[in-house]
Coordinates of C-alpha atoms in Angstrom, one line a residue:
M1 CA 48.4 9.7 -28.6
T2 CA 48.0 12.3 -25.9
E3 CA 48.0 10.5 -22.4
K4 CA 44.8 11.5 -20.2
P5 CA 45.3 13.4 -16.9
L6 CA 45.0 11.8 -14.1
P7 CA 41.6 12.9 -12.3
P8 CA 42.0 14.4 -9.1
W9 CA 40.4 11.3 -7.1
A10 CA 43.0 8.9 -8.5
D11 CA 45.1 8.4 -5.7
Q12 CA 42.0 7.4 -3.5
M13 CA 40.9 4.4 -5.6
P14 CA 40.8 1.1 -4.0
E15 CA 43.5 -1.3 -4.8
G16 CA 43.0 -3.4 -8.3
A17 CA 40.6 -0.6 -9.5
F18 CA 41.0 0.7 -13.2
I19 CA 40.0 4.1 -14.8
S20 CA 37.4 4.0 -17.6
Y21 CA 37.4 7.2 -19.9
A22 CA 33.9 6.7 -21.7
P23 CA 30.7 4.7 -21.2
T24 CA 30.5 1.6 -22.9
Y25 CA 27.0 2.2 -24.8
K26 CA 26.2 3.7 -28.4
V27 CA 25.1 6.9 -28.6
G28 CA 22.2 8.0 -30.8
E29 CA 21.1 4.1 -31.3
F30 CA 17.6 5.3 -30.8
F31 CA 17.2 8.9 -31.5
D32 CA 14.9 8.2 -34.5
R33 CA 12.1 6.9 -31.9
F34 CA 11.8 10.4 -30.7
H35 CA 10.0 13.5 -32.0
K36 CA 11.1 17.0 -31.9
E37 CA 8.1 19.8 -31.5
N38 CA 7.7 23.3 -29.6
F39 CA 5.3 24.6 -27.7
G40 CA 4.9 28.0 -26.5
G41 CA 8.5 28.7 -27.6
M42 CA 9.7 26.2 -25.7
D43 CA 11.4 23.2 -27.8
Y44 CA 11.1 19.6 -26.7
Y45 CA 11.6 16.1 -27.7
F46 CA 9.1 13.1 -26.7
Y47 CA 8.7 9.7 -27.4
D48 CA 5.3 7.9 -27.5
P49 CA 4.8 4.4 -26.5
T50 CA 1.9 3.8 -28.3
E51 CA 3.6 4.1 -31.5
Y52 CA 5.4 0.8 -30.5
S53 CA 4.1 -2.2 -28.9
W54 CA 1.8 -0.4 -26.6
T55 CA -1.7 0.0 -26.5
K56 CA -4.3 3.3 -25.7
D57 CA -6.6 1.2 -23.3
K58 CA -4.4 1.8 -20.3
K59 CA -2.6 4.9 -19.0
Y60 CA 1.4 5.4 -18.7
P61 CA 3.6 7.5 -16.7
V62 CA 5.6 10.6 -18.2
L63 CA 9.4 10.6 -17.7
I64 CA 10.8 14.0 -17.8
F65 CA 14.6 14.4 -18.1
M66 CA 16.0 17.8 -17.8
H67 CA 19.2 18.2 -19.4
G68 CA 22.7 19.6 -17.9
Y69 CA 24.1 23.2 -18.4
G70 CA 25.1 23.5 -22.5
N71 CA 23.6 20.4 -23.6
A72 CA 20.9 22.0 -25.6
L73 CA 23.5 23.4 -27.8
E74 CA 24.5 19.7 -28.9
G75 CA 21.1 19.0 -31.1
D76 CA 19.8 15.4 -30.9
V77 CA 22.7 14.4 -28.5
C78 CA 21.0 16.4 -25.7
I79 CA 18.4 13.5 -25.6
N80 CA 21.4 11.1 -24.6
Y81 CA 22.9 13.6 -22.4
A82 CA 19.7 14.2 -20.5
G83 CA 19.7 10.5 -19.6
A84 CA 16.4 9.6 -21.8
E85 CA 17.9 7.9 -24.8
F86 CA 17.7 4.3 -23.5
Y87 CA 14.5 4.8 -21.9
S88 CA 13.0 4.4 -24.8
K89 CA 14.6 0.7 -25.4
E90 CA 11.9 -2.3 -25.2
E91 CA 13.9 -3.4 -22.3
Y92 CA 13.3 -0.2 -20.2
Q93 CA 9.8 0.2 -21.5
K94 CA 8.9 -3.4 -20.6
A95 CA 10.4 -2.8 -17.1
L96 CA 8.2 0.3 -16.5
G97 CA 5.0 -1.2 -18.1
G98 CA 5.4 1.6 -21.1
A99 CA 5.9 5.3 -20.6
Y100 CA 6.2 8.8 -22.1
I101 CA 9.3 10.4 -22.5
L102 CA 9.9 14.2 -22.4
V103 CA 12.8 16.1 -23.1
P104 CA 12.5 20.1 -22.9
L105 CA 15.1 22.1 -23.8
A106 CA 16.2 25.4 -22.4
A107 CA 16.7 28.1 -25.1
E108 CA 20.5 28.4 -25.0
R109 CA 22.7 29.9 -27.0
R110 CA 26.3 31.4 -27.1
D111 CA 27.1 34.7 -26.5
E112 CA 29.7 37.0 -28.4
K113 CA 32.5 35.2 -26.1
G114 CA 31.1 32.0 -26.8
Q115 CA 29.7 31.2 -23.4
C116 CA 26.5 29.3 -22.7
V117 CA 23.9 31.7 -21.9
D118 CA 19.8 31.7 -21.1
S119 CA 20.2 28.1 -19.6
W120 CA 18.0 26.8 -16.6
D121 CA 16.5 29.1 -14.2
D122 CA 13.4 29.2 -12.1
S123 CA 11.6 31.2 -14.9
Y124 CA 11.9 27.9 -16.8
L125 CA 9.7 26.2 -14.2
P126 CA 6.1 27.3 -15.4
R127 CA 6.9 27.1 -18.8
V128 CA 8.2 23.3 -18.6
R129 CA 5.0 23.1 -16.4
D130 CA 2.4 24.4 -19.0
M131 CA 4.5 22.5 -21.6
V132 CA 3.7 19.1 -20.0
C133 CA 0.4 20.1 -19.5
N134 CA -0.1 20.7 -23.0
F135 CA 1.3 17.6 -24.0
E136 CA -0.9 15.6 -21.7
K137 CA -4.0 16.9 -23.1
T138 CA -2.7 16.5 -26.8
R139 CA -0.2 13.6 -27.4
A140 CA -1.3 11.9 -24.4
A141 CA -5.1 12.8 -24.0
G142 CA -6.5 10.5 -21.2
L143 CA -3.4 8.2 -21.0
V144 CA -1.0 9.8 -18.7
S145 CA -0.9 8.0 -14.9
K146 CA 2.1 9.8 -13.0
K147 CA 4.7 12.6 -14.0
V148 CA 8.2 11.6 -12.9
L149 CA 10.3 15.0 -12.3
Y150 CA 10.0 17.5 -9.5
G151 CA 7.8 19.6 -7.0
D152 CA 4.1 19.4 -6.2
F153 CA 3.2 18.9 -9.6
F154 CA 5.3 15.6 -10.1
D155 CA 4.7 12.7 -8.4
I156 CA 8.3 11.3 -8.6
I157 CA 11.6 13.5 -8.6
V158 CA 15.0 11.7 -9.5
P159 CA 17.5 14.5 -9.0
I160 CA 21.1 13.6 -10.3
G161 CA 24.1 15.1 -9.0
G162 CA 22.2 17.8 -7.5
G163 CA 24.3 20.3 -5.3
H164 CA 21.7 20.3 -2.4
I165 CA 19.0 18.6 -1.0
P166 CA 15.7 20.4 -0.5
D167 CA 15.0 21.9 3.2
D168 CA 12.7 20.4 5.8
A169 CA 9.8 22.4 5.0
T170 CA 9.9 21.4 1.0
L171 CA 10.6 17.7 1.7
D172 CA 7.6 18.0 4.6
L173 CA 5.4 19.2 1.5
Y174 CA 6.8 16.6 -0.8
E175 CA 5.6 13.8 1.9
R176 CA 2.1 15.4 2.1
N177 CA 1.6 15.2 -1.7
G178 CA 2.8 11.7 -1.8
I179 CA 6.0 12.7 -4.0
K180 CA 9.0 10.3 -3.8
I181 CA 12.6 10.9 -4.4
F182 CA 15.4 8.9 -5.7
F183 CA 18.3 11.2 -4.9
A184 CA 21.4 10.6 -6.6
I185 CA 24.8 11.8 -6.3
G186 CA 28.4 10.1 -6.0
K187 CA 30.7 10.6 -3.0
H188 CA 33.4 11.7 -5.1
D189 CA 31.3 14.3 -7.2
E190 CA 34.0 16.6 -8.6
L191 CA 31.4 19.4 -8.4
V192 CA 29.8 18.9 -5.0
D193 CA 31.1 19.0 -1.5
F194 CA 29.7 15.7 -0.7
E195 CA 30.5 15.8 3.0
K196 CA 29.7 19.4 3.7
D197 CA 26.4 19.8 1.6
I198 CA 24.9 16.3 1.0
A199 CA 25.7 13.9 3.8
P200 CA 24.1 15.9 6.7
R201 CA 20.6 15.7 4.9
L202 CA 20.6 11.9 3.8
D203 CA 18.9 11.0 6.9
R204 CA 15.9 12.9 6.1
I205 CA 15.4 11.5 2.7
S206 CA 15.8 8.0 4.4
K207 CA 13.0 8.9 6.2
M208 CA 10.5 9.6 3.6
Q209 CA 8.1 6.8 2.8
G210 CA 9.2 5.3 -0.6
S211 CA 12.1 7.5 -1.4
R212 CA 15.8 6.7 -1.1
A213 CA 19.2 8.5 -1.5
F214 CA 21.6 6.9 -3.8
T215 CA 25.2 7.4 -3.1
P216 CA 27.8 5.2 -4.5
E217 CA 31.5 5.6 -3.3
W218 CA 32.4 5.3 -6.8
V219 CA 30.7 6.3 -10.1
Y220 CA 31.4 2.8 -12.4
N221 CA 30.9 2.7 -16.2
G222 CA 29.8 -0.4 -17.8
D223 CA 32.9 -1.9 -18.0
G224 CA 33.5 -1.7 -14.5
G225 CA 35.9 0.7 -14.6
I226 CA 36.0 3.9 -12.8
A227 CA 34.3 6.8 -14.5
S228 CA 36.6 9.8 -15.8
I229 CA 35.5 12.5 -18.4
N230 CA 37.6 15.5 -18.7
F231 CA 36.8 18.0 -21.4
G232 CA 38.9 20.7 -19.5
M233 CA 38.0 19.6 -16.2
E234 CA 37.4 16.5 -14.5
M235 CA 33.6 15.7 -14.0
G236 CA 33.3 11.5 -14.3
Q237 CA 32.2 11.2 -10.8
H238 CA 29.5 13.9 -11.1
C239 CA 28.2 12.7 -14.4
L240 CA 26.3 9.8 -12.7
V241 CA 23.6 10.4 -15.5
N242 CA 25.7 7.9 -17.4
P243 CA 25.3 4.7 -15.4
M244 CA 22.0 5.7 -14.5
H245 CA 21.2 5.9 -18.5
C246 CA 22.3 2.1 -18.5
N247 CA 20.0 1.0 -15.3
L248 CA 22.7 1.2 -13.1
M249 CA 23.9 -2.3 -14.5
Y250 CA 27.1 -3.1 -15.9
D251 CA 27.5 -4.7 -19.0
D252 CA 27.6 -8.3 -18.1
G253 CA 24.1 -7.7 -16.6
K254 CA 25.1 -7.3 -13.1
P255 CA 23.6 -4.5 -11.0
M256 CA 26.0 -1.7 -9.5
D257 CA 24.1 -1.8 -6.4
L258 CA 23.1 -4.9 -4.8
S259 CA 20.1 -3.2 -3.0
L260 CA 18.8 -2.3 -6.5
P261 CA 19.0 -5.8 -8.2
Q262 CA 16.7 -4.7 -11.2
G263 CA 18.6 -1.2 -11.4
I264 CA 16.7 2.3 -11.4
T265 CA 13.6 0.9 -14.0
G266 CA 12.9 -1.7 -11.0
W267 CA 12.6 1.3 -8.5
L268 CA 10.6 3.0 -10.7
R269 CA 8.3 0.4 -11.1
E270 CA 7.6 -0.1 -7.4
A271 CA 7.5 3.8 -6.9
L272 CA 4.6 4.2 -9.9

């Protein structure tokens, strides 16, 4: 068996900690709860709570999960990589009082060199907005309460592993529109300079009513190990989406952050 390389942060781990090389959950267990459709040339997956135990006599939030670079090339696995799969579980749905789930897909493809091209950029924003509006008018007609993602069109934003925090003017706009933010990034993120690009802006988010920053010293997997993922480069601390997928809970049911005893679903329930 090939020995795994030590992450660049291995020498900074606290005494007694161990490295966990994979999430403890099963990928694909709930893929059959999602449908795949196309609107205006954009493919997307969706979950409809009213197909299960939720009735059509109340309104539900729509959770929109944006996948990472290259994930649309992975087929149905993109549902998991985007962080959406387990939010279709009864446990998560019950915590939120029911919710629609959308996973828009960038039209990614590989060029002649095998590189991923046509991933997310600003040109996609109006297309995603149109797709969400169409879904709201057709599949969820009259049943949508709030939309969870970004911008003045959405009510709640949950950026995970983002490389920057919006400027004051943008955050002022969010506040005027009642938009709440749950900004999540690990302090040892391998792809972001936390001290330079994130730390100076955290105070601004903390002053926004109903918003918060989640910046764990270490990103863990469900088994309690510090997360490592290496497919040619280390990004275990960047992929905070994995514990977010597990509702920020360890496998034994204990919260990863004591200030979030009910995990991200508990925060969302309050924010909604």
